[in-house]
């Protein structure tokens, strides 16, 4: 009896370790599979914009390339700077950043387990592993982990923010207050759309200080550190705009800054604006609901219930629970981020602008944790799951009606990764897409509900949650193949341009790019070249003789092929570009000029 009792105590601990190792192996396997399939940017000019700040800190001059895009926040660049400083090869630097994403994903797995332990102590150790695993293997996180958009970093920072906020509410430590302020400010520096998360955090900390007078010093420290960090961020932002994006027009700068956002807010207060904002909010809820397999709806129910209990506790002057404060925080963060995204995308005429998921994806992992907890304890899980599926269907119909009325025909799958699985890139049909996406999403809502409920029954059935993990991995890899590896196939061919320049050029040899259109793809070649600067040449200046140095990069469909054949001896032709260059004279040991018989 005694030995069996000890075995009963020890078994879950061993199971926890085994399942935890399994999840880490899954993450590392996805990383190992994908790292060989990527070598540079997928989204232009966004990814380049984040690397541009790191390049400036490293001492590189990429000013001609940054002029092709807009302003991008510097926060991620601070993290990329040591990587670019250590790796002079652009492809190695890019892949090193993906390694960092993978490490942050693994760290988040442990942070989420500690969050579950604090908020939901009734969950077993093994259940915590599976719930946190389901959160970090969210398909969009798998997708963004393999590139250098800010989303993977923001998902980690959101998890870290929740963890620090819980510690602050529980321990009232000054170090926690300062740490939370720094993380909130840094998240804002990574991307300004996270302002809503920072505001939500300020509101919760202030309410907490009102309830507990002994915690007011910590709350004041939090506010002072946050204010100081915001002031420093503003100074660094002005420096970044002046030094990293010096040639970008004020109009283009405003596109990713508050100037453009305030103009979008003004447009909201019109009849058309109200319609688009309402549809945009509905579209973001539609995305979050289906992308999270219905867990977003369960999470919002948990947040509303917890917030209502917090309000009642304030009215009755009763003790407030930490779960109430966390409910309010997650509710405010979700509402504010949905509003920011809906306003920002209101004037965009793409189909994905209505259901834009990229800006809100970073909230989903934490919400999935609370959603699983709420689903498992609901007595009416089947009824509500059917209700979530039906509500999603109504939203799909309304969104399709607007798409048809405005004749929207273009969708960017990489902006709606969580529901991109049924997009036909060659022949997009909105009617089929919304109908099929809803049917698939409703099916996954019911399937996920079944997995969660069965795994919570007695008899140590936590392993059933593995069905959700398998579903997530398949969907994440499918999205990666369609919208990540697919685009990188071109980069693997285009890197011949950078390799030729590096092999044939000498120090300070100028490299020019003939700008014949508004494409930003040339920034991928700049990333591969690293410290070797690419200078842009306008078409009219080129016709007058400018930019005809040893190396000239042009678009593959250039109109000036005949003239370039007269000016240059050799060329390298890839999928996107043609590199024209003149062969350097190379002398043999006996002093004679070496002949090159090759023909490119």
Coordinates of C-alpha atoms in Angstrom, one line a residue:
X1 CA 0.0 0.0 0.0
X2 CA 2.8 2.3 0.9
X3 CA 4.7 1.7 -2.3
X4 CA 1.6 2.1 -4.5
X5 CA 0.9 5.4 -2.8
X6 CA 4.4 6.6 -3.5
X7 CA 4.0 5.5 -7.1
X8 CA 0.8 7.4 -7.4
X9 CA 2.6 10.5 -6.3
X10 CA 5.6 10.1 -8.4
X11 CA 3.9 9.1 -11.7
X12 CA 2.5 12.5 -12.6
X13 CA 5.9 14.1 -12.1
X14 CA 7.5 11.7 -14.5
X15 CA 4.7 12.2 -16.9
X16 CA 5.1 15.9 -16.8
X17 CA 8.8 15.7 -17.6
X18 CA 8.2 13.2 -20.5
X19 CA 5.4 15.3 -22.0
X20 CA 7.4 18.5 -21.6
X21 CA 10.3 16.9 -23.4
X22 CA 8.0 15.8 -26.2
X23 CA 6.7 19.4 -26.7
X24 CA 10.3 20.8 -26.7
X25 CA 11.2 18.1 -29.3
X26 CA 8.2 19.2 -31.4
X27 CA 9.3 22.8 -31.3
X28 CA 12.9 22.0 -32.1
X29 CA 11.8 19.7 -34.9
X30 CA 9.7 22.4 -36.5
X31 CA 12.6 24.8 -36.3
X32 CA 15.0 22.2 -37.8
X33 CA 12.6 21.4 -40.6
X34 CA 12.0 25.1 -41.5
X35 CA 15.4 26.7 -41.0
X36 CA 16.7 25.0 -44.1
X37 CA 13.8 26.4 -46.1
X38 CA 14.2 30.1 -45.2
X39 CA 17.1 32.4 -45.9
X40 CA 15.6 35.9 -46.0
X41 CA 12.5 38.1 -45.8
X42 CA 9.0 37.1 -46.6
X43 CA 7.1 40.3 -45.9
X44 CA 8.4 43.5 -47.5
X45 CA 9.3 46.1 -46.4
X46 CA 8.3 45.2 -42.9
X47 CA 11.0 42.7 -42.0
X48 CA 13.7 44.9 -43.5
X49 CA 12.4 47.9 -41.6
X50 CA 13.0 46.1 -38.3
X51 CA 16.5 45.0 -39.4
X52 CA 17.3 48.6 -40.5
X53 CA 17.6 49.9 -37.0
X54 CA 19.9 47.1 -36.1
X55 CA 22.0 47.8 -39.2
X56 CA 22.4 51.5 -38.3
X57 CA 23.6 50.5 -34.8
X58 CA 26.0 48.1 -36.4
X59 CA 27.4 50.9 -38.6
X60 CA 25.8 49.9 -41.9
X61 CA 24.4 52.5 -44.3
X62 CA 21.1 51.2 -45.7
X63 CA 19.5 54.6 -46.1
X64 CA 18.8 54.2 -49.8
X65 CA 16.8 51.0 -49.1
X66 CA 14.9 52.4 -46.1
X67 CA 13.8 55.2 -48.4
X68 CA 11.7 52.6 -50.3
X69 CA 9.6 51.8 -47.2
X70 CA 8.1 53.6 -44.2
X71 CA 9.0 54.0 -40.5
X72 CA 9.2 50.8 -38.4
X73 CA 9.6 50.8 -34.6
X74 CA 13.1 50.3 -33.3
X75 CA 12.4 47.8 -30.4
X76 CA 12.9 44.6 -32.3
X77 CA 16.1 46.2 -33.9
X78 CA 17.6 46.5 -30.4
X79 CA 17.3 42.7 -30.1
X80 CA 18.6 42.1 -33.6
X81 CA 21.6 44.4 -33.2
X82 CA 23.9 41.9 -31.4
X83 CA 23.0 39.2 -33.9
X84 CA 23.9 41.4 -36.9
X85 CA 27.0 42.6 -35.1
X86 CA 28.2 39.0 -34.6
X87 CA 27.1 37.6 -38.0
X88 CA 28.4 39.6 -41.0
X89 CA 26.7 37.2 -43.4
X90 CA 23.1 38.4 -43.8
X91 CA 21.6 34.9 -44.3
X92 CA 23.3 33.6 -41.1
X93 CA 22.1 36.6 -39.2
X94 CA 18.5 36.0 -40.4
X95 CA 18.6 32.4 -39.3
X96 CA 20.2 33.3 -36.0
X97 CA 17.2 35.5 -35.3
X98 CA 15.0 32.5 -36.0
X99 CA 17.0 30.5 -33.4
X100 CA 16.2 33.3 -30.9
X101 CA 12.5 33.1 -31.8
X102 CA 12.6 29.3 -31.1
X103 CA 14.3 29.9 -27.8
X104 CA 11.7 32.5 -26.8
X105 CA 9.0 30.0 -27.8
X106 CA 10.5 27.4 -25.4
X107 CA 10.8 29.9 -22.6
X108 CA 7.1 30.8 -23.1
X109 CA 6.2 27.1 -22.5
X110 CA 7.6 27.3 -19.0
X111 CA 6.2 30.8 -18.3
X112 CA 2.7 29.6 -19.3
X113 CA 2.9 26.7 -16.9
X114 CA 3.7 29.1 -14.0
X115 CA 0.8 31.3 -15.1
X116 CA -1.6 28.3 -15.0
X117 CA -0.2 27.3 -11.6
X118 CA -1.0 30.8 -10.2
X119 CA -4.4 31.4 -11.8
X120 CA -5.7 27.8 -12.0
X121 CA -4.1 25.8 -9.2
X122 CA -6.6 23.0 -9.5
X123 CA -5.1 21.9 -12.8
X124 CA -2.6 19.0 -12.5
X125 CA 1.0 19.3 -13.5
X126 CA 0.5 17.1 -16.6
X127 CA -2.6 19.2 -17.6
X128 CA -0.5 22.4 -17.3
X129 CA 2.1 21.0 -19.7
X130 CA -0.6 20.1 -22.3
X131 CA -2.4 23.5 -21.9
X132 CA 0.8 25.5 -22.2
X133 CA 1.9 23.3 -25.2
X134 CA -1.4 24.0 -27.0
X135 CA -0.8 27.7 -26.4
X136 CA 2.8 27.8 -27.8
X137 CA 2.0 25.6 -30.7
X138 CA -0.7 28.0 -31.9
X139 CA -0.4 27.7 -35.7
X140 CA 0.4 31.4 -36.2
X141 CA 3.2 31.2 -33.6
X142 CA 4.7 28.3 -35.6
X143 CA 4.5 30.4 -38.7
X144 CA 5.9 33.6 -37.3
X145 CA 8.6 31.8 -35.3
X146 CA 10.3 31.1 -38.6
X147 CA 10.6 34.7 -39.8
X148 CA 11.6 38.1 -38.4
X149 CA 8.3 39.8 -38.1
X150 CA 7.5 41.1 -34.6
X151 CA 4.7 38.7 -33.9
X152 CA 6.8 35.9 -32.4
X153 CA 8.5 38.4 -30.1
X154 CA 5.2 40.0 -29.1
X155 CA 3.7 36.6 -28.2
X156 CA 6.5 36.0 -25.8
X157 CA 6.3 39.5 -24.4
X158 CA 2.6 39.2 -23.9
X159 CA 3.1 35.9 -21.9
X160 CA 5.9 37.6 -19.9
X161 CA 3.7 40.6 -19.2
X162 CA 0.9 38.4 -17.8
X163 CA 3.5 36.5 -15.7
X164 CA 5.0 39.7 -14.2
X165 CA 1.5 41.2 -13.6
X166 CA 0.5 38.1 -11.6
X167 CA 3.7 38.3 -9.6
X168 CA 3.2 42.0 -8.9
X169 CA -0.4 41.4 -7.7
X170 CA 0.7 38.5 -5.5
X171 CA 4.0 39.7 -4.0
X172 CA 3.8 43.5 -4.3
X173 CA 7.5 43.5 -5.0
X174 CA 9.3 46.7 -6.3
X175 CA 11.4 44.7 -8.7
X176 CA 8.3 43.2 -10.2
X177 CA 6.8 46.7 -10.6
X178 CA 9.9 48.1 -12.4
X179 CA 10.2 44.9 -14.5
X180 CA 6.6 45.1 -15.6
X181 CA 7.0 48.7 -16.6
X182 CA 10.1 48.0 -18.6
X183 CA 8.4 45.1 -20.4
X184 CA 5.3 47.1 -21.2
X185 CA 7.4 50.0 -22.6
X186 CA 9.6 47.6 -24.6
X187 CA 6.6 45.9 -26.1
X188 CA 5.3 49.3 -27.2
X189 CA 8.7 50.0 -28.7
X190 CA 8.5 46.8 -30.7
X191 CA 5.2 47.8 -32.2
X192 CA 3.0 50.8 -31.3
X193 CA -0.2 48.8 -31.8
X194 CA 0.5 47.3 -28.3
X195 CA -0.4 50.6 -26.7
X196 CA -3.7 49.0 -25.6
X197 CA -1.9 46.3 -23.6
X198 CA 0.1 49.0 -21.8
X199 CA -3.0 51.1 -21.0
X200 CA -4.8 48.0 -19.7
X201 CA -1.8 47.3 -17.5
X202 CA -1.9 50.8 -16.1
X203 CA -5.6 50.6 -15.3
X204 CA -5.3 47.3 -13.5
X205 CA -2.3 48.4 -11.4
X206 CA -4.1 51.7 -10.4
X207 CA -7.2 49.8 -9.4
X208 CA -5.0 47.4 -7.4
X209 CA -3.3 50.3 -5.6
X210 CA -6.8 51.8 -4.8
X211 CA -7.8 48.6 -3.1
X212 CA -4.5 48.0 -1.3
X213 CA -2.9 51.2 0.2
X214 CA 0.2 49.2 1.1
X215 CA 0.8 48.6 -2.6
X216 CA 0.7 52.2 -3.6
X217 CA 4.5 52.6 -3.5
X218 CA 4.9 49.8 -5.9
X219 CA 2.2 51.2 -8.2
X220 CA 3.8 54.6 -8.1
X221 CA 7.2 53.1 -9.0
X222 CA 5.5 51.2 -11.9
X223 CA 4.1 54.5 -13.2
X224 CA 7.3 56.4 -12.8
X225 CA 9.5 53.8 -14.5
X226 CA 6.9 53.5 -17.3
X227 CA 6.9 57.2 -17.8
X228 CA 10.7 57.4 -17.9
X229 CA 10.8 54.5 -20.4
X230 CA 8.2 56.2 -22.6
X231 CA 10.2 59.4 -22.6
X232 CA 13.3 57.5 -23.5
X233 CA 11.4 55.6 -26.2
X234 CA 10.2 58.9 -27.7
X235 CA 13.7 60.3 -27.9
X236 CA 15.0 57.1 -29.4
X237 CA 12.1 57.1 -31.9
X238 CA 13.0 60.6 -33.1
X239 CA 16.6 59.6 -33.4
X240 CA 15.6 56.5 -35.4
X241 CA 13.5 58.5 -37.8
X242 CA 16.2 61.0 -38.4
X243 CA 19.1 58.5 -38.7
X244 CA 17.6 55.3 -40.0
X245 CA 14.8 56.7 -42.2
X246 CA 16.3 60.1 -43.3
X247 CA 15.1 59.9 -46.9
X248 CA 11.5 58.8 -46.2
X249 CA 8.8 61.5 -46.9
X250 CA 6.7 62.8 -44.0
X251 CA 3.6 61.4 -45.7
X252 CA 5.1 57.9 -45.9
X253 CA 6.4 58.1 -42.3
X254 CA 2.9 58.9 -41.1
X255 CA 1.6 55.6 -42.6
X256 CA 3.1 53.7 -39.7
X257 CA 3.0 56.4 -37.1
X258 CA 0.3 58.3 -35.2
X259 CA -0.1 60.9 -38.0
X260 CA -1.7 58.3 -40.2
X261 CA -3.6 56.7 -37.4
X262 CA -5.3 60.0 -36.3
X263 CA -6.4 60.6 -39.9
X264 CA -8.0 57.1 -39.9
X265 CA -9.8 57.9 -36.7
X266 CA -11.4 61.0 -38.3
X267 CA -12.7 58.9 -41.1
X268 CA -14.5 56.7 -38.6
X269 CA -17.0 59.4 -37.9
X270 CA -18.8 59.1 -41.2
X271 CA -21.5 56.8 -42.4
X272 CA -19.1 54.7 -44.4
X273 CA -16.6 54.8 -41.6
X274 CA -19.1 53.4 -39.1
X275 CA -20.0 50.6 -41.4
X276 CA -16.4 49.6 -42.0
X277 CA -15.4 49.9 -38.3
X278 CA -18.4 47.7 -37.3
X279 CA -17.6 45.2 -39.9
X280 CA -13.9 45.3 -39.0
X281 CA -14.6 44.6 -35.3
X282 CA -16.8 41.7 -36.3
X283 CA -14.2 40.4 -38.7
X284 CA -11.5 40.4 -36.1
X285 CA -13.7 38.5 -33.7
X286 CA -14.5 36.1 -36.5
X287 CA -10.8 35.6 -37.0
X288 CA -9.9 35.2 -33.4
X289 CA -12.7 32.8 -32.8
X290 CA -11.9 30.4 -35.6
X291 CA -8.1 30.8 -35.4
X292 CA -8.2 29.7 -31.7
X293 CA -10.6 26.8 -32.4
X294 CA -13.3 28.6 -30.4
X295 CA -11.1 29.1 -27.3
X296 CA -11.2 32.9 -27.8
X297 CA -15.0 32.9 -27.1
X298 CA -14.5 30.8 -24.0
X299 CA -11.7 33.1 -22.8
X300 CA -13.9 36.2 -23.3
X301 CA -16.7 34.5 -21.3
X302 CA -14.2 33.9 -18.5
X303 CA -12.9 37.4 -18.6
X304 CA -16.4 38.9 -18.6
X305 CA -17.4 36.8 -15.6
X306 CA -14.2 37.6 -13.7
X307 CA -14.6 41.3 -14.4
X308 CA -18.2 41.3 -13.2
X309 CA -17.1 39.7 -10.0
X310 CA -14.3 42.3 -9.6
X311 CA -16.9 45.1 -10.1
X312 CA -19.2 43.6 -7.5
X313 CA -16.3 43.2 -5.0
X314 CA -15.5 46.9 -5.4
X315 CA -19.1 47.9 -4.9
X316 CA -19.4 45.7 -1.8
X317 CA -16.0 46.6 -0.5
X318 CA -15.0 42.9 -0.5
X319 CA -11.6 41.3 -1.0
X320 CA -10.6 41.3 -4.7
X321 CA -9.3 38.2 -6.3
X322 CA -6.2 38.1 -8.6
X323 CA -8.2 36.3 -11.2
X324 CA -10.6 39.3 -11.3
X325 CA -7.8 41.7 -12.0
X326 CA -6.3 39.3 -14.7
X327 CA -9.8 39.0 -16.2
X328 CA -10.1 42.8 -16.5
X329 CA -6.6 43.0 -17.9
X330 CA -7.1 40.4 -20.7
X331 CA -10.6 41.9 -21.5
X332 CA -9.3 45.4 -21.8
X333 CA -6.2 44.3 -23.8
X334 CA -8.4 42.3 -26.3
X335 CA -10.9 45.0 -26.8
X336 CA -8.3 47.7 -27.3
X337 CA -6.3 45.7 -29.7
X338 CA -9.3 44.7 -31.8
X339 CA -10.3 48.4 -31.9
X340 CA -6.8 49.5 -32.9
X341 CA -6.7 46.9 -35.7
X342 CA -10.2 47.7 -36.9
X343 CA -9.5 51.4 -37.2
X344 CA -6.1 51.0 -38.8
X345 CA -7.4 48.6 -41.5
X346 CA -10.7 50.4 -42.1
X347 CA -9.5 52.1 -45.3
X348 CA -7.9 49.0 -46.8
X349 CA -9.9 47.4 -49.6
X350 CA -8.4 43.9 -49.3
X351 CA -10.6 41.0 -48.1
X352 CA -8.1 40.3 -45.3
X353 CA -8.5 43.9 -44.0
X354 CA -11.9 42.8 -42.6
X355 CA -10.5 39.7 -40.9
X356 CA -7.0 40.9 -40.3
X357 CA -5.4 38.6 -37.8
X358 CA -1.7 39.5 -37.7
X359 CA -2.2 42.5 -35.3
X360 CA -4.2 40.4 -32.8
X361 CA -2.4 37.0 -33.0
X362 CA -0.1 37.9 -30.1
X363 CA -3.0 37.8 -27.7
X364 CA -4.2 34.3 -28.6
X365 CA -1.8 32.0 -26.7
X366 CA -2.7 33.5 -23.3
X367 CA -6.4 33.6 -24.2
X368 CA -6.2 29.9 -25.3
X369 CA -5.0 29.0 -21.8
X370 CA -7.9 30.7 -20.1
X371 CA -10.3 29.4 -22.8
X372 CA -9.3 25.8 -22.2
X373 CA -9.8 26.3 -18.4
X374 CA -13.3 27.8 -19.0
X375 CA -14.3 25.1 -21.5
X376 CA -13.3 22.3 -19.2
X377 CA -15.5 23.6 -16.3
X378 CA -18.6 24.5 -18.2
X379 CA -21.6 22.4 -17.7
X380 CA -23.0 23.4 -21.1
X381 CA -19.8 23.0 -23.2
X382 CA -21.6 21.3 -26.1
X383 CA -24.4 23.9 -26.3
X384 CA -21.9 26.8 -26.1
X385 CA -19.6 25.2 -28.7
X386 CA -22.5 24.9 -31.1
X387 CA -23.4 28.5 -30.3
X388 CA -19.9 29.7 -31.1
X389 CA -20.0 27.8 -34.4
X390 CA -23.4 29.3 -35.2
X391 CA -22.3 32.9 -34.3
X392 CA -19.2 32.5 -36.5
X393 CA -21.5 31.4 -39.4
X394 CA -23.6 34.5 -39.1
X395 CA -20.5 36.7 -39.1
X396 CA -19.2 34.8 -42.1
X397 CA -22.4 35.6 -44.0
X398 CA -22.4 39.3 -43.1
X399 CA -18.7 39.7 -44.0
X400 CA -19.2 38.0 -47.3
X401 CA -22.1 40.4 -48.1
X402 CA -19.9 43.4 -47.5
X403 CA -17.1 41.8 -49.6
X404 CA -19.5 41.2 -52.5
X405 CA -21.0 44.7 -52.2
X406 CA -17.6 46.3 -52.4
X407 CA -16.2 43.8 -54.9
X408 CA -13.2 42.9 -52.9
X409 CA -11.1 40.2 -54.6
X410 CA -7.6 40.3 -53.1
X411 CA -6.5 38.5 -49.9
X412 CA -3.1 38.2 -48.4
X413 CA -2.9 34.8 -46.7
X414 CA 0.1 35.7 -44.5
X415 CA -2.1 38.4 -42.8
X416 CA -4.7 35.9 -41.8
X417 CA -2.5 32.9 -40.9
X418 CA -4.9 31.4 -38.4
X419 CA -7.6 30.9 -41.1
X420 CA -5.5 30.8 -44.3
X421 CA -5.8 27.1 -44.9
X422 CA -8.5 27.2 -47.7
X423 CA -7.2 30.1 -49.7
X424 CA -6.7 29.5 -53.4
X425 CA -3.8 31.8 -54.3
X426 CA -4.4 31.3 -58.1
X427 CA -8.1 31.8 -58.1
X428 CA -9.5 33.3 -54.9
X429 CA -13.3 32.9 -54.6
X430 CA -14.7 34.9 -51.5
X431 CA -17.9 32.8 -51.5
X432 CA -16.1 29.5 -51.3
X433 CA -13.5 30.9 -48.8
X434 CA -16.0 32.2 -46.2
X435 CA -18.3 29.2 -46.5
X436 CA -15.4 26.6 -46.3
X437 CA -13.5 28.5 -43.6
X438 CA -16.6 28.6 -41.4
X439 CA -17.4 24.9 -41.9
X440 CA -13.8 23.9 -41.2
X441 CA -13.6 26.3 -38.2
X442 CA -16.9 25.1 -36.8
X443 CA -15.7 21.5 -37.1
X444 CA -12.4 22.4 -35.3
X445 CA -14.4 24.2 -32.5
X446 CA -16.3 21.0 -31.8
X447 CA -13.3 18.8 -32.2
X448 CA -11.2 20.9 -29.8
X449 CA -14.1 21.0 -27.3
X450 CA -14.2 17.2 -27.4
X451 CA -10.5 16.9 -26.8
X452 CA -10.5 19.3 -23.9
X453 CA -13.5 17.7 -22.2
X454 CA -12.2 14.2 -22.6
X455 CA -8.8 15.1 -21.3
X456 CA -10.2 16.6 -18.1
X457 CA -12.1 13.4 -17.1
X458 CA -10.8 11.2 -14.3
X459 CA -8.4 8.4 -15.2
X460 CA -5.3 10.4 -16.2
X461 CA -6.4 11.2 -19.7
X462 CA -4.5 14.4 -20.2
X463 CA -2.7 12.8 -23.2
X464 CA -5.9 13.2 -25.2
X465 CA -5.0 16.9 -25.5
X466 CA -2.2 15.6 -27.8
X467 CA -4.9 15.6 -30.5
X468 CA -5.0 19.4 -30.4
X469 CA -1.2 19.6 -30.6
X470 CA -1.2 17.4 -33.7
X471 CA -3.9 19.5 -35.3
X472 CA -1.9 22.7 -34.6
X473 CA 1.4 21.4 -35.9
X474 CA -0.2 20.2 -39.2
X475 CA -2.0 23.6 -39.7
X476 CA 1.1 25.6 -38.8
X477 CA 3.3 23.7 -41.2
X478 CA 0.7 23.9 -43.9
X479 CA 0.6 27.7 -43.5
X480 CA 4.4 27.8 -43.5
X481 CA 4.6 25.8 -46.8
X482 CA 2.0 28.0 -48.5
X483 CA 3.1 31.5 -47.4
X484 CA 6.7 31.2 -46.0
X485 CA 8.7 28.5 -47.7
X486 CA 7.0 29.2 -51.0
X487 CA 8.3 32.8 -51.1
X488 CA 11.8 31.8 -49.9
X489 CA 12.3 29.6 -52.9
X490 CA 12.8 32.7 -55.0
X491 CA 15.3 34.1 -52.4
X492 CA 17.5 31.0 -52.7
X493 CA 17.8 31.7 -56.4
X494 CA 18.1 35.5 -56.0
X495 CA 21.0 35.1 -53.6
X496 CA 23.2 34.4 -56.6
X497 CA 23.2 38.2 -57.1
X498 CA 24.7 38.9 -53.6
X499 CA 27.1 36.0 -53.9
X500 CA 28.5 37.3 -57.2
X501 CA 29.0 40.8 -55.9
X502 CA 30.8 39.5 -52.8
X503 CA 33.0 37.3 -54.9
X504 CA 33.8 39.8 -57.6
X505 CA 33.9 43.1 -55.8
X506 CA 36.7 44.8 -53.9
X507 CA 36.4 47.1 -50.9
X508 CA 34.3 50.2 -51.4
X509 CA 33.1 49.1 -54.9
X510 CA 29.8 50.9 -55.5
X511 CA 26.7 48.8 -56.1
X512 CA 23.7 50.4 -57.7
X513 CA 20.0 49.5 -58.1
X514 CA 18.0 50.9 -61.0
X515 CA 14.6 51.9 -59.6
X516 CA 12.0 51.4 -62.3
X517 CA 9.0 50.7 -60.0
X518 CA 8.0 50.7 -56.4
X519 CA 9.2 47.2 -55.5
X520 CA 10.9 46.7 -52.1
X521 CA 12.3 43.2 -52.9
X522 CA 15.8 44.7 -53.4
X523 CA 16.0 45.0 -49.6
X524 CA 16.5 41.2 -49.5
X525 CA 19.7 41.6 -51.5
X526 CA 20.8 44.4 -49.2
X527 CA 20.3 42.1 -46.2
X528 CA 22.4 39.4 -47.8
X529 CA 25.2 41.9 -48.6
X530 CA 25.3 43.3 -45.1
X531 CA 27.8 46.2 -44.8
X532 CA 28.1 46.6 -48.6
X533 CA 25.7 49.4 -49.4
X534 CA 23.3 49.4 -52.3
X535 CA 22.6 52.9 -53.8
X536 CA 19.4 53.5 -55.7
X537 CA 19.4 55.3 -59.1
X538 CA 16.3 56.8 -60.6
X539 CA 15.5 55.9 -64.2
X540 CA 15.9 59.4 -65.6
X541 CA 19.3 59.8 -63.9
X542 CA 20.4 56.4 -65.3
X543 CA 19.5 57.6 -68.8
X544 CA 21.8 60.5 -68.3
X545 CA 24.7 58.2 -67.3
X546 CA 24.3 57.9 -63.5
X547 CA 24.8 54.6 -61.7
X548 CA 26.9 52.8 -64.3
X549 CA 29.6 51.6 -61.9
X550 CA 31.0 48.1 -61.8
X551 CA 27.8 46.5 -60.4
X552 CA 24.2 47.4 -61.4
X553 CA 21.1 45.5 -60.3
X554 CA 17.9 45.8 -62.3
X555 CA 14.5 44.2 -62.4
X556 CA 14.3 41.1 -64.5
X557 CA 11.7 42.8 -66.7
X558 CA 13.9 45.9 -67.2
X559 CA 13.3 48.0 -70.4
X560 CA 17.0 48.8 -70.7
X561 CA 18.5 45.4 -71.7
X562 CA 20.0 46.6 -74.9
X563 CA 21.7 49.6 -73.4
X564 CA 23.0 47.5 -70.5
X565 CA 24.5 44.9 -72.8
X566 CA 26.6 47.7 -74.3
X567 CA 27.8 49.0 -70.9
X568 CA 28.6 45.7 -69.1
X569 CA 30.6 42.6 -70.0
X570 CA 28.8 40.1 -67.8
X571 CA 25.4 39.4 -66.2
X572 CA 23.8 37.1 -63.7
X573 CA 20.1 36.5 -64.2
X574 CA 17.8 35.2 -61.4
X575 CA 14.0 35.0 -60.8
X576 CA 13.7 38.6 -59.8
X577 CA 16.8 40.5 -60.7
X578 CA 19.6 40.8 -63.3
X579 CA 23.1 41.8 -62.1
X580 CA 25.2 43.5 -64.7
X581 CA 28.9 43.9 -63.9
X582 CA 32.3 44.3 -65.4
X583 CA 34.9 41.7 -64.7
X584 CA 37.9 42.9 -62.7
X585 CA 41.3 42.4 -64.1
X586 CA 43.1 39.6 -62.3
X587 CA 46.9 39.2 -62.6
X588 CA 48.6 35.8 -62.5
X589 CA 51.8 35.2 -60.5
X590 CA 53.9 35.8 -63.7
X591 CA 52.3 39.2 -64.1
X592 CA 50.0 38.3 -67.0
X593 CA 46.3 39.0 -67.1
X594 CA 44.2 35.9 -66.4
X595 CA 41.5 35.2 -69.0
X596 CA 37.9 34.3 -68.0
X597 CA 36.3 32.0 -70.5
X598 CA 33.0 31.7 -68.6
X599 CA 29.8 33.1 -69.9
X600 CA 27.0 34.2 -67.6

